[in-house]
Short mmCIF file of C-alpha atoms and ligand atoms in Angstrom, two decimals:
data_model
loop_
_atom_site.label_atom_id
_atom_site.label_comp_id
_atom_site.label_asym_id
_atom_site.label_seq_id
_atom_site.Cartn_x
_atom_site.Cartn_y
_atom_site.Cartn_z
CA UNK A 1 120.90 110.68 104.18
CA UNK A 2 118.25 111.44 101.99
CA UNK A 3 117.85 113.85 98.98
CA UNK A 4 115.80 116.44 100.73
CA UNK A 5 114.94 118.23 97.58
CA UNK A 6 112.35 116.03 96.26
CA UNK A 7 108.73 115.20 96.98
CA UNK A 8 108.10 112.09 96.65
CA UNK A 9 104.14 110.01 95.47
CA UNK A 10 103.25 106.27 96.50
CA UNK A 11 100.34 104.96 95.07
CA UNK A 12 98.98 101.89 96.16
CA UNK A 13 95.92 100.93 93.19
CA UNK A 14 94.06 98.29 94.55
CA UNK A 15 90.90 96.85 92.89
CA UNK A 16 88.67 99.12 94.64
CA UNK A 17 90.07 102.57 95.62
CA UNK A 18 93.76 103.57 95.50
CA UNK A 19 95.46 104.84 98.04
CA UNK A 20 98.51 107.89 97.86
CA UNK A 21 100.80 109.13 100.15
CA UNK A 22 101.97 112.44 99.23
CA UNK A 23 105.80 112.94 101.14
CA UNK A 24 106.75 116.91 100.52
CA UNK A 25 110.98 115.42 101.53
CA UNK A 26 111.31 112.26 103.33
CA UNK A 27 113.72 114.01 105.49
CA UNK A 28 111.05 116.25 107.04
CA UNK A 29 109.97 114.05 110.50
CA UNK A 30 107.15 113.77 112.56
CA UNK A 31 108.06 113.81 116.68
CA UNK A 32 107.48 109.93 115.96
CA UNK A 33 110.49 110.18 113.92
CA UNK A 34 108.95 109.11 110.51
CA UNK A 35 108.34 111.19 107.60
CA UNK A 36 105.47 113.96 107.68
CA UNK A 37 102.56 112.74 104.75
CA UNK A 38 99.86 113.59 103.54
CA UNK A 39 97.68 110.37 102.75
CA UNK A 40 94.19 110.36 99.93
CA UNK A 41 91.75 107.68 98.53
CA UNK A 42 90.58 108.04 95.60
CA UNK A 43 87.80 105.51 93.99
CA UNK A 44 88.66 104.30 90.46
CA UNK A 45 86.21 106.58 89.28
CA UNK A 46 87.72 109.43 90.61
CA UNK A 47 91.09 109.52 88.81
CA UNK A 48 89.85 112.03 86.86
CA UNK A 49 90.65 114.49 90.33
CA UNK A 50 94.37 113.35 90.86
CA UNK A 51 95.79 116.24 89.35
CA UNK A 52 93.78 118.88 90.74
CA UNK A 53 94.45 116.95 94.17
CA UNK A 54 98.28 117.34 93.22
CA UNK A 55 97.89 121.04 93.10
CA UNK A 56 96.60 121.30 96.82
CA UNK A 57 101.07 120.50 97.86
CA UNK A 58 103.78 123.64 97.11
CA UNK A 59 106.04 121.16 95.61
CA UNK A 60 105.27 118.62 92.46
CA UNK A 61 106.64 115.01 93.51
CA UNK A 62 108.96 114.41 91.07
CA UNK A 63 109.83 110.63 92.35
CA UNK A 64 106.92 108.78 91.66
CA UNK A 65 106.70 104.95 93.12
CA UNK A 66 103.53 102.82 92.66
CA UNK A 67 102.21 99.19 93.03
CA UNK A 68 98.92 98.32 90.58
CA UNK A 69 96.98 95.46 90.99
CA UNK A 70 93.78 97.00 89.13
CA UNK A 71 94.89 96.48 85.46
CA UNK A 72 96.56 98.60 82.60
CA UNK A 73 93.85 100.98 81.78
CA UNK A 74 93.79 102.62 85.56
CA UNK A 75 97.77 102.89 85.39
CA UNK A 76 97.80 104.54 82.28
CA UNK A 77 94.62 106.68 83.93
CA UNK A 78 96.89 107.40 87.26
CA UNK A 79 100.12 107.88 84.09
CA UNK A 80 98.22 110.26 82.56
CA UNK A 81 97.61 112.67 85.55
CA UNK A 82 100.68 112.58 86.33
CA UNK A 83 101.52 114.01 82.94
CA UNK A 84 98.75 116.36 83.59
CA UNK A 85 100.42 117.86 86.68
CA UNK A 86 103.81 118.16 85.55
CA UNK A 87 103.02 119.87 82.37
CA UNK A 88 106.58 120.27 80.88
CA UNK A 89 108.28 119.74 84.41
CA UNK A 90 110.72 116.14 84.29
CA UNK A 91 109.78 113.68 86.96
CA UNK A 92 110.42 110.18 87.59
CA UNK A 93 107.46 107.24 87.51
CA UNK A 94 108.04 103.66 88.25
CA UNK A 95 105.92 100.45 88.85
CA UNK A 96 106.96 97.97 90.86
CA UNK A 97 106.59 94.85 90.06
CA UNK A 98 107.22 91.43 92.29
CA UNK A 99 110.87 89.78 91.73
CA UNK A 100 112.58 87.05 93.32
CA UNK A 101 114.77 89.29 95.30
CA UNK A 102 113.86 93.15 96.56
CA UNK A 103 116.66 94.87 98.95
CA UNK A 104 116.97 92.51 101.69
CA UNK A 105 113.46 90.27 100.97
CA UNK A 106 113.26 87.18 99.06
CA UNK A 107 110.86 85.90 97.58
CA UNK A 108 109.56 82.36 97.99
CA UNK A 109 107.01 82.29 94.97
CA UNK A 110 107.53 79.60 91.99
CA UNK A 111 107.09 82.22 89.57
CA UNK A 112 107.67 85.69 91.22
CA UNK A 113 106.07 88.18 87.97
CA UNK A 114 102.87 85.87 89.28
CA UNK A 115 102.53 87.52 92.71
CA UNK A 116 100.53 90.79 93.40
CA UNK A 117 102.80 93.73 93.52
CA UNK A 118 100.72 94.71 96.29
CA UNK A 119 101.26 91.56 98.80
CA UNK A 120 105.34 91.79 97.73
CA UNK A 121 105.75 95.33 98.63
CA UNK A 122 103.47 94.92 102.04
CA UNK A 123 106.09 91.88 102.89
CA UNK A 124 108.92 94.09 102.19
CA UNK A 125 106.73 96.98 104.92
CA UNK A 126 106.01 93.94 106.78
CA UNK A 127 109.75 92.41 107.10
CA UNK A 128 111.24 95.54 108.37
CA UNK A 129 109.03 95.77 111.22
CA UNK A 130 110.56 94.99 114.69
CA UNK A 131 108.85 92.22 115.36
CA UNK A 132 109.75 90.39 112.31
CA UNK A 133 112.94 90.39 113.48
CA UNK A 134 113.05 86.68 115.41
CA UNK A 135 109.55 85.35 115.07
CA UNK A 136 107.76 84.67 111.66
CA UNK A 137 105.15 87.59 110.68
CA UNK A 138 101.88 87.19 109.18
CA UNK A 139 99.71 89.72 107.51
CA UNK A 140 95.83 89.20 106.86
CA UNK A 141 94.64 91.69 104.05
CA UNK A 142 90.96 91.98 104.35
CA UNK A 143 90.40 94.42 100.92
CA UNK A 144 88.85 93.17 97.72
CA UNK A 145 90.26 90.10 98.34
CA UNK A 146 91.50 88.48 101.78
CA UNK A 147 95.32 87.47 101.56
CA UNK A 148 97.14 86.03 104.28
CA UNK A 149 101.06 86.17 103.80
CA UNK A 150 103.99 85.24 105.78
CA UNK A 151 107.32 86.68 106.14
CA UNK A 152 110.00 84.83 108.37
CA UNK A 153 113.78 85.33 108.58
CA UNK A 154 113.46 88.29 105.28
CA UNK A 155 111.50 85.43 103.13
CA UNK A 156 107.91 85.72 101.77
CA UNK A 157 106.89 82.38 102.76
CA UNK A 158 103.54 82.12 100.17
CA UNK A 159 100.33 82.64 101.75
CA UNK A 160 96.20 82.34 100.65
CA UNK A 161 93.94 84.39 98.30
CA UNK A 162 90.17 84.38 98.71
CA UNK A 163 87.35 85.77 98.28
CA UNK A 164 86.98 89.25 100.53
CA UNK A 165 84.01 89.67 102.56
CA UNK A 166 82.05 91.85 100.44
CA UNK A 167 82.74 89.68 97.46
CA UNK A 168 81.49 86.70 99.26
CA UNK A 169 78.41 89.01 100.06
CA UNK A 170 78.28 89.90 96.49
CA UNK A 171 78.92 86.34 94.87
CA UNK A 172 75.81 84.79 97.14
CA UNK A 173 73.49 87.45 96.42
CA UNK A 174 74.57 87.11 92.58
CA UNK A 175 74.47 83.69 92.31
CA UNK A 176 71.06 82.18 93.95
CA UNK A 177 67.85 82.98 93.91
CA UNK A 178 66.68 83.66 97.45
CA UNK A 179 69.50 85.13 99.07
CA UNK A 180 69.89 88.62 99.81
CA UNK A 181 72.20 91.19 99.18
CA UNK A 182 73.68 92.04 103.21
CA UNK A 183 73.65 95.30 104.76
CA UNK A 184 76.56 94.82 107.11
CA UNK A 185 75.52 96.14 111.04
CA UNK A 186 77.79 96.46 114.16
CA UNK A 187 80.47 93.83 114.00
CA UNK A 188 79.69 90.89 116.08
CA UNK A 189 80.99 87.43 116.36
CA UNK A 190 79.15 84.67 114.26
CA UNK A 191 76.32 83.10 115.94
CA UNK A 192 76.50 79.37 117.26
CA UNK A 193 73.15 78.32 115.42
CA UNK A 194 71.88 81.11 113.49
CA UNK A 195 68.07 81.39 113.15
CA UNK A 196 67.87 83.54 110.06
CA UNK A 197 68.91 84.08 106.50
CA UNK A 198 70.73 86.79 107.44
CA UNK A 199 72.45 86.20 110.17
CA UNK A 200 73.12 82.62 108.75
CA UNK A 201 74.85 84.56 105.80
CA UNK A 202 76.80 86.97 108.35
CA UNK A 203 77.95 84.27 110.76
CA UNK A 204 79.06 82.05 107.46
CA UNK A 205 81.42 84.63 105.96
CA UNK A 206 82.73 85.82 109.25
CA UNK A 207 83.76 82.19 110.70
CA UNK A 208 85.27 81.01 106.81
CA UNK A 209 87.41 84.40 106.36
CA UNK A 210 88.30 83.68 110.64
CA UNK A 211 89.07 79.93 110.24
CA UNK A 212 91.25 80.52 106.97
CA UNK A 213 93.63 82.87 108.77
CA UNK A 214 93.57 80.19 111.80
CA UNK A 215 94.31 77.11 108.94
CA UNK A 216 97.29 79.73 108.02
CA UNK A 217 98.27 80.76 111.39
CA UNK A 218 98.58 76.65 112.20
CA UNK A 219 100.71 75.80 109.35
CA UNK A 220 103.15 78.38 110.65
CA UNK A 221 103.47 77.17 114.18
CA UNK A 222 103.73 73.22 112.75
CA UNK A 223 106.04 74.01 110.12
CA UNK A 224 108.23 76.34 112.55
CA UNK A 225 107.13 75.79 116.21
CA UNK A 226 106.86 79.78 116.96
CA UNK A 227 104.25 81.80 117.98
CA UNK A 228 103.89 84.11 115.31
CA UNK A 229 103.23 88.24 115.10
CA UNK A 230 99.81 88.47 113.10
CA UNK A 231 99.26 91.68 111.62
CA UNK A 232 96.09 92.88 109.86
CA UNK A 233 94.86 95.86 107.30
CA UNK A 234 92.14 96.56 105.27
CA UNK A 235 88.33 97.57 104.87
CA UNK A 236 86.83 94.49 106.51
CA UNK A 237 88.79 93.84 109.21
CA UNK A 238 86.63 95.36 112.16
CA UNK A 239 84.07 92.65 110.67
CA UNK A 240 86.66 89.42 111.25
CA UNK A 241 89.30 90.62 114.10
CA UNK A 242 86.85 90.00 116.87
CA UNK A 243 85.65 86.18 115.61
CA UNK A 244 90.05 86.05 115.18
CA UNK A 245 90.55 86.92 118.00
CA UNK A 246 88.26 84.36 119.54
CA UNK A 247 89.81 81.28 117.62
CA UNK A 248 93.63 82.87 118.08
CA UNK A 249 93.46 82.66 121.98
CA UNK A 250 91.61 79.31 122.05
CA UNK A 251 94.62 77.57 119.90
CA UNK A 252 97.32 80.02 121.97
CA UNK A 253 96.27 79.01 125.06
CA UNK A 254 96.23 74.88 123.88
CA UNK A 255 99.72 75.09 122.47
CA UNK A 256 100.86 77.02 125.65
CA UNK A 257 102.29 79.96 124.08
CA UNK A 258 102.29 82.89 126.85
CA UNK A 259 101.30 85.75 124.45
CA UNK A 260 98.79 86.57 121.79
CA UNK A 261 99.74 89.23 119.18
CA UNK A 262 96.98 90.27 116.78
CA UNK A 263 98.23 93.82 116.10
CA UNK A 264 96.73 96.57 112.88
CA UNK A 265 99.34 97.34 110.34
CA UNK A 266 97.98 100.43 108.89
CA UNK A 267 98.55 100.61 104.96
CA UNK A 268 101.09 97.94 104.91
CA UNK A 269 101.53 98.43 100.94
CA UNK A 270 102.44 102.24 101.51
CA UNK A 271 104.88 100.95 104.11
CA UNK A 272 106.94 98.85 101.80
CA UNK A 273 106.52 101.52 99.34
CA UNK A 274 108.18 103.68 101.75
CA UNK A 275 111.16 101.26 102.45
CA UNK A 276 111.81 101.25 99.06
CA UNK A 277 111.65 105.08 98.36
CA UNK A 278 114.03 105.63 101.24
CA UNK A 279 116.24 103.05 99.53
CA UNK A 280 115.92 105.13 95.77
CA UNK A 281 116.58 108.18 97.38
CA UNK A 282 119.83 107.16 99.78
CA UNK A 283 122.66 109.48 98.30
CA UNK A 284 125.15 106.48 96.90
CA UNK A 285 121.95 104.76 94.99
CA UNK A 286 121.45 105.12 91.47
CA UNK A 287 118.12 104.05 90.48
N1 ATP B 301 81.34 99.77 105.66
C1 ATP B 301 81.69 98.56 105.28
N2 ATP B 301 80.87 97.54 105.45
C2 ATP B 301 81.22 96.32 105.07
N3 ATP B 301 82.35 95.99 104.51
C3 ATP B 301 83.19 96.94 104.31
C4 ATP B 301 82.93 98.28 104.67
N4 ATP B 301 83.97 99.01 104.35
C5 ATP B 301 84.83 98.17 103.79
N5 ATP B 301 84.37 96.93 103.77
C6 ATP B 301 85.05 95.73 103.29
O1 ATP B 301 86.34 96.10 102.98
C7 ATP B 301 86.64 95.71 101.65
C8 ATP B 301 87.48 96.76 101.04
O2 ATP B 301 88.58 96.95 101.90
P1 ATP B 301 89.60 98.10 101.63
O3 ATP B 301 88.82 99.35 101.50
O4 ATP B 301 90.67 98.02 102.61
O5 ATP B 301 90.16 97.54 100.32
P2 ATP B 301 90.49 98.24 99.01
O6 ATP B 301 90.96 99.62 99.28
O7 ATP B 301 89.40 98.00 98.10
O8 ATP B 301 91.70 97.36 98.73
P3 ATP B 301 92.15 96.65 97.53
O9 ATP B 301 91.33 97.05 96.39
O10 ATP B 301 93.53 97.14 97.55
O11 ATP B 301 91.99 95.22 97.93
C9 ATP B 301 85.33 95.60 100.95
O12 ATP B 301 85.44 94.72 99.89
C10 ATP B 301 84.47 95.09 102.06
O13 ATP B 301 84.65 93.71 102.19
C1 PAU B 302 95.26 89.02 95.43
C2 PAU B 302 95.16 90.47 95.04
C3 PAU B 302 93.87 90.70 94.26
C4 PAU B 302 95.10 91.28 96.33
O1 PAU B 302 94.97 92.63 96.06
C5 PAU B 302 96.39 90.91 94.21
O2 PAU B 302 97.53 90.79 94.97
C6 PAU B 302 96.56 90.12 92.94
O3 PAU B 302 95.89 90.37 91.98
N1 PAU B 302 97.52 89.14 92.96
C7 PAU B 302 97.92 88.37 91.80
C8 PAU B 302 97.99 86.91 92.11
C9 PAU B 302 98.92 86.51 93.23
O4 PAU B 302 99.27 87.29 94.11
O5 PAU B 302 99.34 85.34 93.22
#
């Protein structure tokens, strides 16, 4: 049972945009059975509005649970709204940070503080799911930077950090002299033998984020022999999914597993958020 009285804030502050989900009680449900939200974006330059987007809800959230990967001076920007909305009204604010241990997930990392608050809290979204229940899960990240993590038996198992696509866009462009900045079209899969400086660029980023994830995807079936669940999120994922999904089957069908699972995970950060707040707000928990 949940506390019904309070509204409850996620934040998710990611390198470029943050993301909020905005829960009036947890304990009010959707027909899908999960808590009714209200999700915004805001850019890092639009802070500045989170109050006044606050005031749009009847109630003031006065649990407050966040994740920030962007740095010190947008959490004390996001901090400071906050203060702004509440005005003399008491609420709580915490950021998470990563830690060997969170409820039932461990944490495989040498040095746990070292890991992105964002990737530990998706894990803990990610573990909960169904299917992480027998088979190891993966999730690609394809923000500001891809990540590829795995979860298996309620461990994060490590995973890879690169550059995302639009960085890898923006690096090239930055760092020579004749290539140019890319306008990204339709999403298509990368050509064979491309025949221009564009589409030489495209089909380059598309098959090194595609092949990474396979690399990843590989060392989980060798380490573990299983076929495993591979979720995927973020911004640049229409761009890399169908090239994935091209190199997934090929390597499916040669070990001879029966079934391909290449499923979105929408907001996987907010997820684990979620899991958490559930967990704060359970009657018998004090935080
Ligand atoms: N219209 C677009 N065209 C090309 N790439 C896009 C487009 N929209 C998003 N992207 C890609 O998505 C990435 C951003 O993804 P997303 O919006 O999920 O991340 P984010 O919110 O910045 O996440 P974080 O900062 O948490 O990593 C960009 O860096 C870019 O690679
Ligand atoms: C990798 C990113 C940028 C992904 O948002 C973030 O999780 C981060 O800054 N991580 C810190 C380093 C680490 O996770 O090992």
């Amino acid at each position: 049972m949940y506390d019904a009285s309070k509204a409850v804030l996620l934040i998710d502050a990611g390198n470029t945009r943050i993301k909020f989900v905005y829960y009036e009680s947890l304990s009010c449900r959707t027909p899908e059975g999960l808590p009714k939200s209200n999700k915004f974006i805001l850019t890092h330059d639009e802070i500045e509005r989170l109050s006044e987007r606050l005031g749009q809800f009847n109630k003031k959230p006065t649990l407050v649970i966040g994740v920030n990967v962007a740095g010190s001076i947008i959490a004390a920007k996001i901090s400071k709204q906050l203060r702004l909305h509440h005005g003399a009204g008491t609420y709580e604010q915490y950021w998470l940070s990563s830690q060997p241990q969170l409820l039932h997930l461990k944490n495989a990392y040498i040095d746990a503080s070292q890991l992105g608050s964002d990737r530990w809290l998706a894990m803990l979204g990610l573990s909960v799911h169904e299917k992480a229940q027998h088979r190891p899960v993966m999730l690609v990240s394809f923000g500001t930077a891809t990540t590829v993590d795995t979860v298996y038996q309620s461990e994060f198992l490590g995973g890879l950090i690169f550059p995302g696509l639009q960085m890898m866009a923006d690096s090239l462009a930055q760092g020579t002299a004749q290539l140019p900045a890319i306008k990204w079209g339709k999403s298509s899969l990368p050509m064979t033998f491309p025949l221009s400086t564009a589409d030489a660029l495209e089909s380059g980023m598309i098959a090194a984020q595609a092949a990474a994830v396979l690399r990843q995807w590989t060392c989980v079936v060798e380490q573990y022999g299983l076929n495993p669940v591979v979720f995927y999120a973020g911004g640049a994922a229409d761009y890399v999914v169908p090239e994935l999904h091209r190199l997934l089957a090929e390597q499916i069908r040669l070990h001879g597993f029966d079934t391909m699972e290449l499923v979105p995970f929408d907001d996987p950060v907010l997820a684990g958020l979620l899991v958490y707040a559930q967990y704060c707000l359970q009657d018998s928990v004090a935080h």
